Amino acid sequence: MRALIEEVIAEELDNPSLDVKSDAAIVDFESERLVMTTDGFTVQPLVFPGGSIGKLAVCGTVNDLAVAPAKPVYLSLNVIVEEGVTIELFQRVIHDVGESAREAEVRIVTGDTKVVPKGQAGGIYLVTTGVGIPSRGSGASDFGIETIVDGDRLLISGPIGDHGAAVMLAREEFGLSGNLRSDCANIFPLVNSISDLDGLRFLRDPTRGGLATVANEVSKCSGMNVILEESLVPIRPEVRSVCEILGFDPYYLACEGRVLAVASPEASDIILSHWRTLEQGAQAACIGEIAVNEIGNSLVRLTTNLGGERILDELEQEPLPRIC
Amino acid sequence: MRALIEEVIAEELDNPSLDVKSDAAIVDFESERLVMTTDGFTVQPLVFPGGSIGKLAVCGTVNDLAVAPAKPVYLSLNVIVEEGVTIELFQRVIHDVGESAREAEVRIVTGDTKVVPKGQAGGIYLVTTGVGIPSRGSGASDFGIETIVDGDRLLISGPIGDHGAAVMLAREEFGLSGNLRSDCANIFPLVNSISDLDGLRFLRDPTRGGLATVANEVSKCSGMNVILEESLVPIRPEVRSVCEILGFDPYYLACEGRVLAVASPEASDIILSHWRTLEQGAQAACIGEIAVNEIGNSLVRLTTNLGGERILDELEQEPLPRIC
């Protein structure tokens, strides 16, 4: 088992910086300021339409670096695998790690594998830690959630909830996945095209807890209201259908390949025009705006298609365990 | 549960670089070359004489950086915790993470927690990833396992097998742990005092697989024989007793606070004198030497106290699952 694991990992992830026999990697890094982030992945099922835990583990950490904003450079990879996982499944997952890393132009430079008894790791858990180079000057003071002002706009790079809906559907084993696929992808190209813009205030990938959770974070930290327009928020019909069947709210479903940006009106126009030149950003949209809050706590308000209003609260509890 | 976890982590690990609400940390780093390493920890039991999975997770990664050799600077921390773990146990483990990080003067700058169903994480799994600054010039060509030559000596900073024996005994629940404690500790002070020495060829912390496994790595990669003298290898009487009772071989038991160095005879004398000034290195010893191999494959030979010889083979399989 261990020998097979080492063979699979060496073959799928081989790159000049990775020495599978060494405990630490020495790498060059063109900056004396770095951005570091880490994430654990325990998604069930391990493979789902549009991706796998392997693809997710690379994209998730690359995306956290991207929105910092930073250029992702190096990753480490930890694998915790149960005895009894088939070598085919293990190979598929590690293959996806390698392929996603190559696509994102990051190098996996160090790693570790632990084998635990059957039943003690949901098949496979992955942890990736990423190091990147800050891409907006050195700790730019004109960027950050606290720089958001009245009249700023909220932009999303594509339809919301695809990942959450695809994983939930795959888990339910309805046998009808249809065209629904996770949006799991590297968002660095979307961010890289805009990260130097004046008037860009904030970037975030709406993963766990979805758009509503990031919007609440914006509202809470800026002390202003976030007004979203239901008619402007891109949601695929398939995602709407799954939400109706399974009783989920698309505003709280995870995306794994989208960016939410908050920017001045002028910057917003430029961001949308950049995003729409990219395949990933073809459905990018302005979905709302920031408004000064005058009474009580700031909140997130959704203006519905029927002209009504709905408050999108913070989630009280984990809505969808283990979707990422 | 999630709220409690966040409170515990924020309280125990609080430092200027850690923003528990942010997904990535921006940190300054006084080098354009970095050393990166990662390790996963699945030890059972989670708390053992001399330490816990929390202390082990910090020391293990700090030590892998130390022997690179590098000065450990930043760590990330991932926690995978089962539903149902008591908050007292969780707090103890995270407290040990924080305390060990402060003692080792490393900062935990980013982290992530995943909660999984009961039974799916052996209580708690931890992953730490470390970034450090190379401490021996920039990728020194006079250091590394391939620079080892005939007549070099092998040095160990203290008694072997304490960690492996303490954890195995704790797991057996004999109720008689006696004075046996894990040696789990930060070895950077041991390494820092000698890492610039001319004639220092190689450093390694003999963790999984113990001294015999590192000695085999040296032999295999250098193509030379490693000759160890049983009478010179420090082993505590308690460790010998546990090995006799449980049927283990101390040469294959993990250490978590020791360094093995290979160095020229001149450098060896200096290293031992440095080490012996430190409490951690009080029992440091020269335990053997490197000899040209003239027939067949290179190997590790132990000269026994009775004047015989024993070959210490590479381990064919994992001897002691989940001791680190």
XYZ file of C-alpha atoms in Angstrom:
648
model
C 0.000 0.000 0.000
C 2.652 2.526 1.066
C 4.857 1.670 -1.908
C 1.913 2.081 -4.277
C 1.023 5.402 -2.710
C 4.557 6.682 -3.099
C 4.655 5.513 -6.699
C 1.348 7.163 -7.547
C 2.304 10.423 -5.875
C 5.767 10.532 -7.438
C 4.344 9.853 -10.871
C 1.393 12.219 -10.783
C 3.025 15.139 -9.025
C 6.587 14.960 -10.252
C 8.157 18.389 -10.675
C 11.647 19.815 -10.218
C 11.027 21.045 -6.657
C 9.399 17.924 -5.290
C 11.741 15.359 -3.842
C 9.512 12.630 -2.493
C 12.369 11.302 -0.366
C 13.201 14.581 1.355
C 11.337 16.097 4.286
C 11.628 19.731 3.207
C 11.873 21.637 -0.056
C 14.181 24.582 -0.666
C 12.620 26.941 -3.184
C 13.282 30.381 -4.590
C 10.709 33.036 -4.051
C 10.843 36.463 -5.686
C 9.537 38.438 -2.763
C 10.280 39.148 0.890
C 6.593 39.409 1.658
C 4.488 36.351 1.311
C 0.876 35.320 1.595
C 0.178 31.990 3.260
C -3.098 30.119 3.484
C -4.280 26.608 4.249
C -7.435 24.574 3.878
C -8.613 21.072 4.730
C -10.880 19.082 2.429
C -13.296 16.393 3.610
C -15.892 16.492 0.811
C -18.218 13.543 0.263
C -18.389 12.031 -2.305
C -14.705 12.109 -3.229
C -15.531 12.374 -6.924
C -18.461 14.459 -8.170
C -19.625 15.929 -11.494
C -17.104 18.585 -12.465
C -14.333 17.582 -10.112
C -13.018 15.622 -7.178
C -11.493 16.250 -3.772
C -8.136 16.426 -5.574
C -9.164 19.250 -7.906
C -10.953 20.998 -5.061
C -7.893 20.839 -2.784
C -5.742 22.637 -5.335
C -8.347 25.157 -6.523
C -9.545 25.962 -3.000
C -6.130 27.020 -1.762
C -5.081 28.657 -5.031
C -8.310 30.675 -4.898
C -7.770 31.795 -1.298
C -4.373 33.109 -2.370
C -5.823 34.690 -5.539
C -8.364 36.821 -3.647
C -5.778 37.965 -1.054
C -4.790 39.126 -3.760
C -1.647 37.134 -4.431
C -0.055 35.110 -7.195
C -0.092 31.454 -6.080
C 3.401 29.923 -6.334
C 3.926 26.855 -4.131
C 1.655 24.306 -2.484
C 2.175 21.566 0.040
C -0.082 18.514 0.021
C -1.091 16.260 2.916
C -3.001 13.082 2.321
C -4.797 11.165 5.062
C -6.058 7.974 3.489
C -7.936 5.008 4.895
C -6.780 1.462 4.527
C -8.954 -0.168 1.902
C -9.360 2.787 -0.449
C -8.916 1.390 -3.954
C -5.753 2.303 -5.764
C -7.896 3.472 -8.713
C -9.723 6.009 -6.562
C -6.486 7.135 -4.930
C -4.836 7.506 -8.325
C -7.795 9.477 -9.714
C -7.644 11.907 -6.796
C -3.871 12.399 -6.966
C -4.039 12.711 -10.748
C -6.536 15.546 -10.313
C -4.212 17.219 -7.804
C -1.352 17.086 -10.293
C -3.414 18.220 -13.266
C -5.015 21.104 -11.362
C -1.622 22.240 -10.076
C -0.158 22.244 -13.582
C -3.151 24.172 -14.913
C -2.856 26.726 -12.115
C 0.915 26.944 -12.635
C 1.667 26.199 -8.998
C 4.235 23.677 -7.851
C 3.622 21.096 -5.163
C 6.947 21.166 -3.366
C 6.417 19.086 -0.256
C 3.925 16.593 1.087
C 3.112 13.877 3.550
C 0.864 10.823 3.580
C -0.674 9.106 6.574
C -2.578 5.844 6.336
C -5.254 5.357 9.019
C -7.550 2.417 9.799
C -10.592 1.790 7.629
C -13.467 4.153 8.414
C -11.308 6.843 10.013
C -10.881 9.298 7.152
C -14.038 9.307 5.020
C -11.904 7.584 2.357
C -9.457 10.419 1.793
C -8.889 13.779 3.459
C -6.592 16.310 1.838
C -4.931 19.421 3.219
C -3.181 21.962 1.016
C -1.160 24.933 2.187
C -0.243 27.646 -0.281
C 2.371 30.353 -0.483
C 2.045 33.255 -2.884
C 3.413 36.674 -3.743
C 1.186 39.671 -2.892
C -0.018 41.109 -6.186
C -1.319 44.483 -5.092
C 1.738 46.473 -4.008
C 3.005 45.637 -0.565
C -0.003 45.326 1.707
C -1.911 48.067 -0.150
C -3.820 50.296 2.260
C -6.402 51.116 -0.419
C -7.659 47.525 -0.475
C -9.638 45.632 2.123
C -13.150 45.251 3.437
C -12.774 48.432 5.524
C -12.195 50.560 2.391
C -15.728 49.859 1.096
C -17.877 53.019 0.701
C -21.464 54.002 -0.026
C -22.349 53.447 -3.671
C -19.784 50.705 -4.311
C -21.045 47.815 -6.406
C -21.024 44.056 -5.909
C -19.939 41.929 -8.827
C -19.976 38.176 -9.280
C -17.917 36.407 -11.918
C -20.517 33.733 -12.783
C -23.581 31.746 -11.688
C -23.776 30.870 -7.993
C -24.323 27.574 -6.176
C -23.117 25.140 -8.842
C -20.642 23.362 -6.567
C -22.977 23.017 -3.605
C -25.850 21.785 -5.758
C -23.706 19.329 -7.735
C -22.202 17.787 -4.606
C -25.527 17.512 -2.802
C -27.108 15.893 -5.839
C -24.196 13.474 -6.230
C -24.556 12.543 -2.565
C -28.256 11.915 -2.780
C -27.634 9.358 -5.501
C -30.739 10.245 -7.422
C -29.011 8.985 -10.539
C -30.021 12.199 -12.310
C -27.106 14.572 -12.328
C -28.166 16.060 -15.669
C -25.992 18.953 -16.781
C -25.232 20.084 -13.283
C -21.504 20.281 -12.595
C -19.392 21.839 -9.888
C -17.870 25.172 -10.903
C -14.628 24.087 -9.171
C -11.859 26.024 -10.961
C -8.808 28.212 -10.531
C -9.971 31.841 -10.314
C -6.518 33.405 -10.487
C -6.982 34.433 -14.161
C -10.156 36.349 -13.188
C -8.388 38.109 -10.328
C -5.094 38.695 -12.114
C -6.799 40.761 -14.828
C -8.153 43.254 -12.296
C -6.111 43.170 -9.103
C -4.204 46.397 -9.806
C -7.307 48.512 -10.507
C -7.909 51.674 -8.500
C -11.345 51.480 -6.924
C -11.188 47.713 -6.338
C -11.998 47.362 -2.631
C -12.470 43.701 -1.824
C -12.312 40.227 -3.337
C -13.578 36.939 -1.966
C -14.449 33.496 -3.271
C -17.903 32.597 -1.934
C -17.239 29.024 -0.813
C -18.761 27.641 2.394
C -21.988 29.503 3.108
C -22.147 30.927 -0.407
C -22.902 34.445 -1.617
C -25.136 35.271 1.357
C -22.319 34.563 3.819
C -19.764 36.741 2.017
C -22.385 39.500 1.658
C -22.991 39.333 5.412
C -19.260 39.553 6.058
C -19.125 42.672 3.865
C -22.107 44.198 5.640
C -20.852 43.406 9.129
C -17.275 44.560 8.614
C -18.114 47.718 6.633
C -21.108 48.684 8.795
C -23.115 49.296 5.634
C -26.075 47.601 4.023
C -25.649 45.282 1.075
C -28.554 45.482 -1.371
C -28.755 42.561 -3.806
C -31.140 42.401 -6.769
C -32.582 38.925 -7.271
C -33.146 39.577 -10.976
C -29.445 40.333 -11.480
C -27.941 37.327 -9.664
C -26.990 34.607 -12.163
C -28.346 31.200 -11.083
C -28.561 28.260 -13.476
C -32.023 26.735 -13.946
C -30.581 23.341 -12.934
C -29.404 24.808 -9.623
C -32.835 26.348 -9.028
C -34.440 22.957 -9.676
C -32.136 21.099 -7.301
C -32.770 23.710 -4.632
C -36.511 23.271 -5.037
C -36.271 19.479 -4.867
C -33.845 19.289 -1.950
C -34.980 22.368 -0.070
C -31.801 24.422 -0.304
C -31.349 28.141 -0.803
C -28.958 28.947 -3.680
C -27.699 32.078 -1.914
C -26.139 29.852 0.752
C -24.706 27.195 -1.579
C -20.951 27.034 -2.065
C -19.230 28.130 -5.241
C -15.699 26.870 -5.887
C -14.833 28.819 -9.029
C -16.402 32.268 -8.594
C -15.176 35.615 -7.334
C -17.176 38.296 -5.599
C -15.689 41.767 -6.018
C -16.688 45.041 -4.397
C -15.578 48.098 -6.370
C -16.383 51.714 -7.209
C -18.879 52.213 -10.075
C -16.060 53.196 -12.474
C -13.884 50.222 -11.528
C -16.931 47.940 -11.709
C -17.449 48.683 -15.389
C -13.814 47.879 -16.127
C -13.903 44.661 -14.070
C -17.005 43.394 -15.859
C -15.531 44.150 -19.258
C -12.341 42.280 -18.322
C -14.188 39.320 -16.863
C -16.502 38.968 -19.848
C -13.538 38.488 -22.185
C -12.717 35.309 -20.249
C -14.705 32.098 -20.695
C -14.943 31.771 -16.918
C -16.413 35.260 -16.655
C -18.865 35.130 -19.577
C -21.842 35.439 -17.216
C -20.253 37.995 -14.876
C -22.777 40.478 -13.509
C -23.263 43.457 -11.250
C -25.655 42.069 -8.616
C -26.119 44.898 -6.152
C -24.661 47.792 -4.265
C -23.494 49.137 -0.938
C -25.751 51.637 0.860
C -25.215 53.619 4.042
C -27.074 52.112 6.966
C -29.060 54.559 9.036
C -31.003 52.498 11.577
C -30.011 49.447 13.629
C -27.473 46.875 12.517
C -26.304 46.770 8.936
C -27.776 43.908 6.916
C -28.041 42.137 3.583
C -31.295 42.805 1.745
C -32.414 40.947 -1.365
C -34.865 42.799 -3.605
C -36.995 40.019 -5.073
C -38.347 39.700 -8.584
C -41.818 40.432 -7.275
C -40.708 43.757 -5.820
C -40.584 42.468 -2.251
C -37.656 42.313 0.097
C -35.966 39.463 1.893
C -33.270 39.677 4.544
C -30.402 37.237 3.992
C -29.261 36.442 7.521
C -26.011 34.986 8.653
C -26.215 31.238 8.883
C -26.757 30.064 12.423
C -25.309 26.646 11.743
C -23.415 24.677 9.200
C -25.934 24.184 6.390
C -24.232 21.591 4.295
C -21.602 19.612 6.092
C -18.616 18.395 4.120
C -19.232 19.948 0.755
C -15.696 21.268 0.679
C -19.327 23.427 18.643
C -17.968 25.588 15.832
C -18.200 28.718 17.948
C -16.385 27.020 20.820
C -13.697 25.810 18.476
C -13.163 29.282 17.096
C -13.015 30.748 20.591
C -10.505 28.175 21.780
C -8.309 28.604 18.720
C -8.443 32.396 18.842
C -7.563 32.429 22.519
C -4.794 29.841 22.499
C -3.087 30.855 19.283
C -3.615 34.580 19.199
C -0.667 36.412 17.667
C -0.271 39.535 15.525
C -0.240 37.659 12.205
C -3.203 35.387 12.829
C -6.554 36.776 11.799
C -9.002 33.994 12.501
C -11.570 35.628 10.236
C -9.334 35.971 7.202
C -8.546 33.219 4.713
C -4.920 34.191 4.110
C -2.126 35.863 6.046
C 0.264 38.423 4.607
C 3.618 38.154 6.350
C 7.088 39.568 5.959
C 9.904 37.212 5.326
C 13.544 38.225 5.315
C 14.656 36.017 2.474
C 13.911 35.294 -1.174
C 14.686 31.634 -0.680
C 12.466 29.607 1.545
C 12.223 26.128 2.923
C 8.784 24.585 3.074
C 7.687 21.364 4.738
C 4.489 19.736 5.888
C 3.426 16.850 8.073
C 0.202 15.193 9.143
C -0.330 13.885 12.678
C -2.661 11.012 13.555
C -1.050 9.744 16.763
C -3.050 7.616 19.194
C -3.523 8.363 22.050
C -3.921 12.116 21.551
C -2.246 12.833 24.883
C 0.729 10.782 26.101
C 3.453 11.148 28.752
C 5.646 14.040 27.670
C 3.315 15.570 25.124
C 0.244 15.474 22.942
C -0.673 15.553 19.284
C -0.632 19.377 19.611
C 2.962 19.561 20.822
C 3.989 16.905 18.305
C 2.404 18.796 15.402
C 4.446 21.922 16.136
C 7.725 20.171 17.017
C 7.493 17.737 14.100
C 7.305 20.449 11.468
C 9.686 22.828 13.246
C 12.194 19.951 13.420
C 11.873 19.102 9.721
C 12.710 22.747 8.970
C 15.544 22.769 11.520
C 17.409 19.850 9.917
C 16.999 21.280 6.375
C 18.754 23.326 7.895
C 16.482 26.324 8.182
C 15.234 28.739 10.808
C 11.504 28.002 11.328
C 9.425 31.192 10.988
C 5.762 30.575 10.150
C 3.370 27.673 10.532
C -0.109 26.948 9.295
C -2.398 24.665 11.290
C -5.218 22.440 10.068
C -7.507 20.706 12.482
C -9.802 17.843 11.518
C -11.905 17.093 14.559
C -14.691 14.604 15.172
C -18.058 15.544 16.507
C -18.180 14.480 20.124
C -14.593 15.253 21.089
C -14.751 16.945 24.498
C -13.981 20.618 24.613
C -11.444 19.909 27.379
C -9.467 17.567 25.150
C -9.707 19.965 22.216
C -8.555 22.840 24.399
C -5.641 20.835 25.789
C -4.450 19.981 22.282
C -4.764 23.533 20.958
C -3.150 24.911 24.116
C -0.160 22.648 23.464
C -0.008 23.905 19.866
C 0.099 27.501 21.081
C 2.593 26.873 23.848
C 4.927 24.850 21.630
C 4.796 27.520 18.929
C 5.684 30.248 21.422
C 8.548 28.173 22.796
C 9.862 27.528 19.293
C 9.414 31.205 18.372
C 7.321 30.402 15.318
C 4.059 32.106 14.477
C 0.931 30.290 13.424
C -0.343 32.632 10.742
C -3.199 30.774 9.100
C -5.410 27.792 9.783
C -8.542 25.864 9.041
C -10.852 23.581 10.996
C -13.103 20.855 9.635
C -15.585 18.987 11.791
C -16.364 15.449 10.612
C -18.809 12.826 11.891
C -17.989 10.851 15.019
C -15.473 8.091 14.390
C -14.025 9.616 11.212
C -10.897 11.324 12.540
C -9.480 9.258 15.410
C -10.582 12.138 17.648
C -8.348 14.825 16.183
C -5.967 14.919 13.241
C -3.603 17.840 12.826
C -1.597 19.032 9.856
C 1.098 21.688 10.113
C 2.986 23.288 7.254
C 6.093 25.306 7.963
C 8.067 27.954 6.168
C 11.609 28.816 7.177
C 14.721 30.656 6.086
C 17.653 28.499 4.918
C 20.360 28.805 7.544
C 23.369 27.416 5.715
C 24.144 29.900 2.920
C 21.932 29.624 -0.118
C 21.546 25.945 -0.909
C 25.105 25.149 0.222
C 26.740 22.596 -2.056
C 28.957 21.349 0.792
C 25.973 19.982 2.694
C 23.773 17.017 1.919
C 23.746 13.256 2.122
C 25.869 13.011 -1.045
C 28.754 14.920 0.587
C 29.324 12.152 3.153
C 32.808 10.561 2.936
C 34.746 7.632 4.381
C 35.679 8.218 8.022
C 32.815 10.626 8.795
C 31.176 10.089 12.163
C 27.571 9.651 13.243
C 26.384 11.640 16.219
C 23.108 11.521 18.113
C 21.949 14.336 20.369
C 20.364 12.117 23.045
C 18.839 8.724 23.926
C 16.829 7.008 21.206
C 13.311 5.575 21.144
C 11.732 7.555 23.992
C 8.794 8.802 21.923
C 7.965 5.470 20.324
C 8.221 3.600 23.620
C 6.166 6.173 25.570
C 3.360 6.201 22.998
C 3.232 2.423 22.688
C 3.131 2.053 26.446
C 0.408 4.695 26.764
C -1.613 2.864 24.137
C -1.302 -0.492 25.814
C -2.876 0.991 28.938
C -0.722 -1.056 31.289
C -1.198 1.675 33.850
C 2.560 1.693 34.401
C 4.124 4.539 32.505
C 6.856 5.002 35.111
C 9.404 7.625 34.182
C 9.087 7.021 30.500
C 8.220 10.185 28.575
C 8.244 11.140 24.940
C 11.303 13.180 23.958
C 9.031 15.387 21.823
C 10.805 18.773 21.645
C 11.994 21.546 19.371
C 15.481 20.659 18.124
C 16.221 23.994 16.480
C 18.514 25.097 19.362
C 20.611 21.949 18.838
C 20.855 22.565 15.114
C 21.289 26.325 15.281
C 24.472 25.999 17.333
C 26.213 23.912 14.653
C 24.579 24.509 11.264
C 27.353 26.755 9.938
C 30.206 24.364 10.731
C 32.526 23.239 7.960
C 32.562 19.451 7.859
C 28.895 19.097 8.825
C 27.497 16.853 6.074
C 23.976 15.856 7.008
C 21.277 16.350 9.630
C 18.085 14.399 10.211
C 15.562 13.897 12.980
C 15.057 10.133 13.349
C 11.257 10.037 13.609
C 9.236 7.287 11.939
C 11.405 4.184 11.668
C 13.942 5.535 14.154
C 17.724 5.574 14.040
C 17.949 2.391 11.940
C 15.862 3.950 9.171
C 17.899 7.160 8.964
C 21.116 5.098 9.070
C 19.797 3.040 6.141
C 18.976 6.225 4.237
C 22.541 7.432 4.809
C 23.977 4.110 3.695
C 21.793 3.826 0.612
C 22.251 7.387 -0.608
C 25.986 7.618 0.107
C 26.794 4.102 -1.130
C 28.874 3.562 2.000
C 28.526 1.339 5.039
C 27.327 2.730 8.345
C 28.970 1.068 11.335
C 27.171 1.638 14.638
C 28.560 0.622 18.035
C 25.860 -0.744 20.325
C 27.854 0.245 23.427
C 27.896 3.887 22.308
C 24.202 4.317 21.449
C 22.358 5.985 24.352
C 19.184 4.076 25.234
C 17.349 4.632 28.510
C 16.872 1.532 30.703
C 13.091 2.231 30.696
C 13.080 2.089 26.889
C 15.007 -1.173 26.916
C 12.495 -2.641 29.378
C 9.482 -1.588 27.317
C 11.110 -3.038 24.204
C 11.668 -6.338 25.998
C 8.087 -6.454 27.292
C 6.381 -5.393 24.057
C 8.798 -6.949 21.599
C 10.071 -3.818 19.904
C 13.533 -2.943 18.715
C 14.734 0.441 20.046
C 16.714 1.103 16.863
C 13.447 1.335 14.941
C 11.496 3.368 17.516
C 10.685 7.005 16.718
C 12.405 9.911 18.411
C 10.697 13.303 18.264
C 13.348 15.490 19.859
C 16.677 14.119 18.650
C 19.066 14.975 15.834
C 21.357 12.653 13.971
C 24.353 14.414 12.434
C 27.004 13.102 10.089
C 30.218 15.117 10.180
C 33.979 14.960 9.716
C 35.971 13.847 12.807
C 37.081 17.453 13.489
C 33.536 18.835 13.151
C 32.192 15.968 15.248
C 34.247 16.997 18.255
C 32.971 20.568 17.974
C 29.349 19.447 17.547
C 29.483 17.218 20.623
C 31.003 19.980 22.721
C 28.269 22.411 21.585
C 25.481 19.915 22.152
C 26.689 18.944 25.613
C 26.401 22.543 26.787
C 22.641 22.309 26.138
C 20.299 20.433 28.461
C 18.767 18.714 25.443
C 22.200 17.507 24.340
C 23.594 16.406 27.706
C 23.704 12.772 26.573
C 24.906 13.471 23.029
C 27.237 10.809 21.709
C 29.290 9.673 18.776
C 27.675 6.349 17.895
C 29.513 5.147 14.825
C 31.207 5.932 11.560
C 31.063 5.778 7.802
C 33.217 3.180 6.025
C 33.823 2.569 2.333
C 31.834 -0.386 1.060
C 33.803 -2.862 -1.042
C 31.461 -5.781 -1.742
C 27.748 -5.918 -2.583
C 25.258 -3.326 -1.440
C 26.130 -0.850 1.264
C 24.531 -1.606 4.621
C 24.118 -0.657 8.267
C 26.065 -2.856 10.670
C 25.681 -2.789 14.438
C 28.665 -4.015 16.441
C 27.094 -5.572 19.508
C 28.287 -5.439 23.074
C 29.282 -9.111 22.852
C 31.559 -8.405 19.916
C 29.148 -9.793 17.328
C 27.537 -8.052 14.401
C 23.965 -7.440 13.469
C 22.681 -5.987 10.201
C 20.006 -3.321 10.681
C 17.836 -3.748 7.607
C 15.410 -1.317 6.102
C 11.959 -1.867 7.465
C 9.805 -3.857 5.116
C 6.600 -2.493 6.537
C 5.236 0.121 8.874
C 6.274 -1.157 12.321
C 4.239 1.086 14.575
C 1.265 2.675 12.916
C 0.168 6.087 14.115
C 2.876 6.958 16.562
C 3.319 10.346 14.904
